[in-house]
Short mmCIF file of C-alpha atoms in Angstrom, two decimals:
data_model
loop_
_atom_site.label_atom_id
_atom_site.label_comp_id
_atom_site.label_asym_id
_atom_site.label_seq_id
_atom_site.Cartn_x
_atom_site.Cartn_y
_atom_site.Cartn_z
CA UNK N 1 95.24 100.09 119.47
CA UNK N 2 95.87 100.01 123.16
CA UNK N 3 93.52 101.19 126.07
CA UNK N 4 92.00 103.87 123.87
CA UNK N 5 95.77 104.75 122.14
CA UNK N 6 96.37 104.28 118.58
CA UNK N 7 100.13 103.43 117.00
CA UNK N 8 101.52 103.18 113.63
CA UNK N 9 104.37 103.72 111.77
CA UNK N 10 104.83 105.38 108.64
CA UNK N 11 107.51 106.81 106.09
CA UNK N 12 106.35 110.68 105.57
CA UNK N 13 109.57 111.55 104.40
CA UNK N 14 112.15 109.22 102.45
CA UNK N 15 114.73 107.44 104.28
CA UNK N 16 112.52 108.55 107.97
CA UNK N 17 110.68 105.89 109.90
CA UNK N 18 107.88 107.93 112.09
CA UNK N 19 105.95 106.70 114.92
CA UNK N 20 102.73 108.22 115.46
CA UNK N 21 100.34 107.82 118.77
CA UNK N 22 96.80 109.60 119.12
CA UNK N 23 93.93 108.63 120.47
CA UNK N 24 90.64 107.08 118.90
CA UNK N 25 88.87 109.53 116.62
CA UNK N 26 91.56 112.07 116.78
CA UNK N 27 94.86 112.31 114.36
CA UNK N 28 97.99 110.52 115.76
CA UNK N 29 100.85 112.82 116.58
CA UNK N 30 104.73 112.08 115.83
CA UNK N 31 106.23 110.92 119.14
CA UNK N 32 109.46 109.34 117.06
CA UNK N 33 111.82 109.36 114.27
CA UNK N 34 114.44 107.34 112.68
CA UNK N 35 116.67 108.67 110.00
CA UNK N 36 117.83 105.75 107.95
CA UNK N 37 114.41 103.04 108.68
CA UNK N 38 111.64 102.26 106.79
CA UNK N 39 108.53 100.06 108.03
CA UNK N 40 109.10 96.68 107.72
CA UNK N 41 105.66 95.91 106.89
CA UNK N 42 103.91 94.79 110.54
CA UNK N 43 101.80 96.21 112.75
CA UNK N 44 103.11 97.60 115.86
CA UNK N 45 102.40 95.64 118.79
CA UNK N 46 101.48 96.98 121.81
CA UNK N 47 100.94 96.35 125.24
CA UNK N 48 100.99 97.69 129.01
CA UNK N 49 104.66 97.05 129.29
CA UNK N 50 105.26 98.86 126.00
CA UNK N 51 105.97 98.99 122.10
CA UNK N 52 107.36 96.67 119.65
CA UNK N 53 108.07 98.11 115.88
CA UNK N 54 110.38 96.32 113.10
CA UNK N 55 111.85 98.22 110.51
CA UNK N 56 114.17 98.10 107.43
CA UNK N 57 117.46 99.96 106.90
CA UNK N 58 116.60 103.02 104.09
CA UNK N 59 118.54 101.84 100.28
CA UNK N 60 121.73 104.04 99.87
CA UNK N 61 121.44 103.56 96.33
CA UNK N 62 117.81 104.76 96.44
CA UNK N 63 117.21 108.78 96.81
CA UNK N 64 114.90 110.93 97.29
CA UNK N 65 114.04 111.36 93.81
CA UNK N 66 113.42 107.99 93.48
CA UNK N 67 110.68 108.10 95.86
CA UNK N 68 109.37 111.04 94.55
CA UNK N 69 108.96 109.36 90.71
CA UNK N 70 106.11 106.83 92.13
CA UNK N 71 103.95 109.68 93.01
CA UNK N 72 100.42 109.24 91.45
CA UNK N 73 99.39 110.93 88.59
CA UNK N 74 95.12 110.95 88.86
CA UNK N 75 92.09 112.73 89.74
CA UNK N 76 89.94 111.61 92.88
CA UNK N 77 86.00 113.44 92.76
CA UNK N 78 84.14 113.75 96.19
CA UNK N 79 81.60 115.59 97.98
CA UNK N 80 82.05 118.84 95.62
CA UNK N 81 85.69 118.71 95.77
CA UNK N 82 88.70 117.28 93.66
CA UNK N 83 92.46 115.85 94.80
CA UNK N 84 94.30 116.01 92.10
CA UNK N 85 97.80 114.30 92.20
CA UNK N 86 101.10 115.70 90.34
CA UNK N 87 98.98 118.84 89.80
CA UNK N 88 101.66 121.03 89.78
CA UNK N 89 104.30 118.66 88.86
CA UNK N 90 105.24 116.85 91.90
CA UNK N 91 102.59 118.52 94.19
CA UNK N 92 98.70 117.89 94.83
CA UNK N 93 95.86 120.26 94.54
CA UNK N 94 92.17 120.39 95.78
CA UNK N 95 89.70 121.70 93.46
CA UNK N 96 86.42 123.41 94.66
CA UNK N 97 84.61 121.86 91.18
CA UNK N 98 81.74 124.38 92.12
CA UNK N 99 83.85 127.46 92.05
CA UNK N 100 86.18 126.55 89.68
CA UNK N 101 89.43 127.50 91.77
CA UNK N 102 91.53 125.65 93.93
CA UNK N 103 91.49 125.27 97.84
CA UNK N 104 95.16 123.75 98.10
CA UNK N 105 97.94 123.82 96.41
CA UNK N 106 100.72 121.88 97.74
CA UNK N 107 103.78 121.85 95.79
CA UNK N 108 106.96 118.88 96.29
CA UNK N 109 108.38 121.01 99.04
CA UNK N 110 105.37 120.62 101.01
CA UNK N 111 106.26 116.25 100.97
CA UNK N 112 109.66 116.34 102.47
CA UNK N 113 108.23 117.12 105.89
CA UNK N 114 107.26 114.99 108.91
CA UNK N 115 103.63 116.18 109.15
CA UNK N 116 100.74 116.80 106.61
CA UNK N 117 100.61 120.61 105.81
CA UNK N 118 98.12 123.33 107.23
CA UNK N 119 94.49 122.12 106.58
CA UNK N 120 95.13 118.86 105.83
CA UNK N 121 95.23 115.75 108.94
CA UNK N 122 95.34 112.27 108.95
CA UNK N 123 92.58 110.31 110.62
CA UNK N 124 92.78 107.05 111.96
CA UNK N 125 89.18 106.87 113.12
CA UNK N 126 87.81 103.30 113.77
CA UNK N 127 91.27 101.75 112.54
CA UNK N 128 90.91 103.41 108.90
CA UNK N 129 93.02 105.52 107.05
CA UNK N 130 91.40 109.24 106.22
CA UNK N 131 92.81 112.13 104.82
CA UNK N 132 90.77 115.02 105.80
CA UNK N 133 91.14 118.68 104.30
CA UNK N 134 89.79 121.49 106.54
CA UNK N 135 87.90 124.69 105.27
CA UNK N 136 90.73 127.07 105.35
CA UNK N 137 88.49 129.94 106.74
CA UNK N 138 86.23 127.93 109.82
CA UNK N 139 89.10 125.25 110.15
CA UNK N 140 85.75 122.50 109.54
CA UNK N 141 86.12 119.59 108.13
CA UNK N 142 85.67 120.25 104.26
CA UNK N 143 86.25 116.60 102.62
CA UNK N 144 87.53 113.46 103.70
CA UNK N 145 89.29 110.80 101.43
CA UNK N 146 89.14 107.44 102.58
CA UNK N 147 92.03 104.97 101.76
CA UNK N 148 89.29 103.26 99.22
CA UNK N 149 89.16 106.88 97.35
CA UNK N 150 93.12 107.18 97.19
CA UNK N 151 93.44 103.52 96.81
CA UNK N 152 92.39 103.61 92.48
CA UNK N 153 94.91 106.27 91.68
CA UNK N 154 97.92 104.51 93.59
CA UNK N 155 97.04 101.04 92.26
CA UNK N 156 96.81 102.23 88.61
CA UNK N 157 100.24 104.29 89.33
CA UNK N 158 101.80 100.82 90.26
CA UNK N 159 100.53 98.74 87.89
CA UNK N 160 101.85 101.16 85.36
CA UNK N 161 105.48 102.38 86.45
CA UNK N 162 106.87 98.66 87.60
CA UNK N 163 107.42 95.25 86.31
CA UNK N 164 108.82 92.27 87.75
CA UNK N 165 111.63 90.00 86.82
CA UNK N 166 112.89 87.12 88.57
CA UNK N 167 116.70 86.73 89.69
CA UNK N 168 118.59 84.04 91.51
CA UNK N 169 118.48 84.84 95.44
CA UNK N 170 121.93 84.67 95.62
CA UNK N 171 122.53 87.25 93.72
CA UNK N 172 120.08 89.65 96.05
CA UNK N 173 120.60 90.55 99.71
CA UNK N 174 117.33 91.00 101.87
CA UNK N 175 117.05 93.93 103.36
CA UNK N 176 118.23 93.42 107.09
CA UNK N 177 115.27 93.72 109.84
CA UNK N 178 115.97 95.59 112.79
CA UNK N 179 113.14 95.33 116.02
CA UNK N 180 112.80 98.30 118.00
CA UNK N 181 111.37 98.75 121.35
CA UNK N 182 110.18 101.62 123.61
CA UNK N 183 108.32 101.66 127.00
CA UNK N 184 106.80 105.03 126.45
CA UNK N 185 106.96 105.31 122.32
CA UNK N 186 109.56 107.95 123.29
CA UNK N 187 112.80 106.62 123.80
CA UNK N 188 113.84 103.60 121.53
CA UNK N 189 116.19 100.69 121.69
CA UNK N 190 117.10 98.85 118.39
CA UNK N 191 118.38 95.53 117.74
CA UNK N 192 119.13 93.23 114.52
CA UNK N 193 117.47 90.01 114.74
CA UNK N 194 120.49 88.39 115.01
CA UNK N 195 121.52 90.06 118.15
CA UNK N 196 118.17 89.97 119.51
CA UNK N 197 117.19 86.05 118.44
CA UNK N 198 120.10 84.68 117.03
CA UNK N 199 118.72 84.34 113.71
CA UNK N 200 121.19 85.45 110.93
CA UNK N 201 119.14 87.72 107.86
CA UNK N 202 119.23 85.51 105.47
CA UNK N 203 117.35 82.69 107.62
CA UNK N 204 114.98 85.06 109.08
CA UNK N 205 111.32 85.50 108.04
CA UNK N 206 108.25 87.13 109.31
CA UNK N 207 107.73 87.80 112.99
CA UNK N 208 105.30 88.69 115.15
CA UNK N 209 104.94 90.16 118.63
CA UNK N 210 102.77 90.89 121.56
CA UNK N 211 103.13 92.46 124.80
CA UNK N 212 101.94 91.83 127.86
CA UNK N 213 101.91 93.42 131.49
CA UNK N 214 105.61 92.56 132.07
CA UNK N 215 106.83 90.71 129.10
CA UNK N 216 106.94 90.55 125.28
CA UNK N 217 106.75 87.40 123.49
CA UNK N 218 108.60 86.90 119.87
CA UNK N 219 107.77 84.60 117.24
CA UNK N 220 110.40 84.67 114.39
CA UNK N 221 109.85 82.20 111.28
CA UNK N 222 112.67 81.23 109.74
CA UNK N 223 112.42 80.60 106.12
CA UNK N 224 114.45 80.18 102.53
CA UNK N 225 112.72 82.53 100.39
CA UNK N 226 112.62 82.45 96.23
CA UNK N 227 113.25 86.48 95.27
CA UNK N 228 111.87 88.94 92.67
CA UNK N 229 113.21 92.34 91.93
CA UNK N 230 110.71 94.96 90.83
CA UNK N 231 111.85 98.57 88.82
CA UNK N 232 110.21 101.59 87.98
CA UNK N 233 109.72 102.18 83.97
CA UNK N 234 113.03 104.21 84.48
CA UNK N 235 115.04 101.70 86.22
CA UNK N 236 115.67 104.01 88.67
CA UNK N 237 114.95 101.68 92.27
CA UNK N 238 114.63 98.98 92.93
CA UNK N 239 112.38 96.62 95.76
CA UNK N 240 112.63 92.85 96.55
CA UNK N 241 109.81 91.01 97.55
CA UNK N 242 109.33 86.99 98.11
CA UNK N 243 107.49 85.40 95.56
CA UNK N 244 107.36 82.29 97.82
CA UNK N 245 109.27 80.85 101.03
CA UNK N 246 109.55 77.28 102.25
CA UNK N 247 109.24 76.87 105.97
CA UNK N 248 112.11 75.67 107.97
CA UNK N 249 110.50 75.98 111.36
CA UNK N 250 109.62 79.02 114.14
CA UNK N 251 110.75 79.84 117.13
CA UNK N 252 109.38 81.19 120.27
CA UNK N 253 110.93 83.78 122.28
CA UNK N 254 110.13 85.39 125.64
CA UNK N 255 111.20 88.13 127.44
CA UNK N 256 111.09 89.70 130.83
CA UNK N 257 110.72 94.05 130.55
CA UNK N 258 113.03 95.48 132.89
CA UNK N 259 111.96 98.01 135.43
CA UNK N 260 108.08 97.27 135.08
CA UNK N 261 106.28 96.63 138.34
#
């Protein structure tokens, strides 16, 4: 959060890195996309001069389908109402458990765009994730799900659908991480981190970023990391993750923003 402004990124849509800014209390609008990113797992970091995100490049080998296998399978109760995921098959429904009917029906089509459908917004009220459905009649809010309520239903889904096995980390490339930055959250420059720091992929760890009135500073760990590859039941994708990294050393970067008075 900056001055009042709130930024995150998210993938919405497979293969789409979205940047969302709104401010405090109210949902956070798209303001940028990336065909072929995904988060890289940090926060954005933001300051006066500007924004810093990192992403990863999208799998080829990893489609849409793919994506759309790890979607929950679960009942959520609240406040009258019930979200009920894969309800149709590959959709999500709320159920008015008073009236016996349903409020939404959302079916797979209704995923593969960049914004939640009519009546439903995201909230990102005091720094917390909220989904909120809105009577379809008055346009009020009608129930909100926090990111504790969804949180059972995805966890179970995971621990479920994947398992892990261990593999020598020569025989697995990490995913290459690109930094991105943007005075306005509008128009975006995007670098690798070895043409921004030097640092080739396989050397590179975590990083982290601030921004200040005319500068950004960069710290970049660089790391040898131990690798596990995790599959759904199907075998159908694939994710690496590091099971545990030994610390080479970091380094400290600073930059000057161009054109900032």
């Amino acid at each position: 959060m900056a001055g009042g402004t709130i930024w995150y990124e998210a993938t919405e849509q497979y293969g789409v890195l979205t940047i969302r800014r709104g401010r405090y209390g109210e949902a956070a609008m798209p303001v940028a996309t990336f065909e072929g990113l995904q988060p890289a797992g940090g926060r954005l970091a933001v300051g006066p001069a500007g924004v810093v995100a990192t992403a990863h490049p999208a799998p080829d080998d990893a489609g849409s389908e793919a994506i759309d296998s790890v979607l929950p399978e679960g009942r959520i109760a609240k406040d009258g109402y019930e979200l009920r995921y894969n309800e149709p098959e590959g959709g999500v429904t709320l159920w008015d458990l008073e009236a016996g009917a349903a409020v939404y029906v959302f079916g797979p089509e209704d995923r593969q765009v960049d914004q939640p459908p009519a009546g439903v917004r995201e909230s990102s009220e005091d720094g917390e994730f909220a989904l909120v459905f809105e009577d379809p009649e008055t346009g009020a809010d009608l129930v909100t799900f926090t990111y504790e309520d969804l949180a059972p239903v995805f966890e179970a889904t995971s621990d479920s659908d994947s398992a892990t096995v261990s593999v020598d980390p020569e025989d697995y490339e990490m995913p290459e991480t690109w930094v991105g930055w943007s005075a306005d959250g509008s128009a975006w420059g995007w670098q690798t981190m070895a043409d921004a720091f030097g640092i080739d992929n396989a050397s590179a760890g975590g990083s982290e970023f601030a921004v200040g009135s005319d500068f950004v500073i960069a710290r970049v760990d660089a790391t040898q990391v131990e690798v596990a590859v995790s599959t759904n039941a199907q075998g159908s994708y694939a994710y690496a993750s590091a099971q545990s990294s030994v610390g080479l050393q970091a380094r400290w970067f600073i930059a000057r923003v161009p054109g900032v008075q």
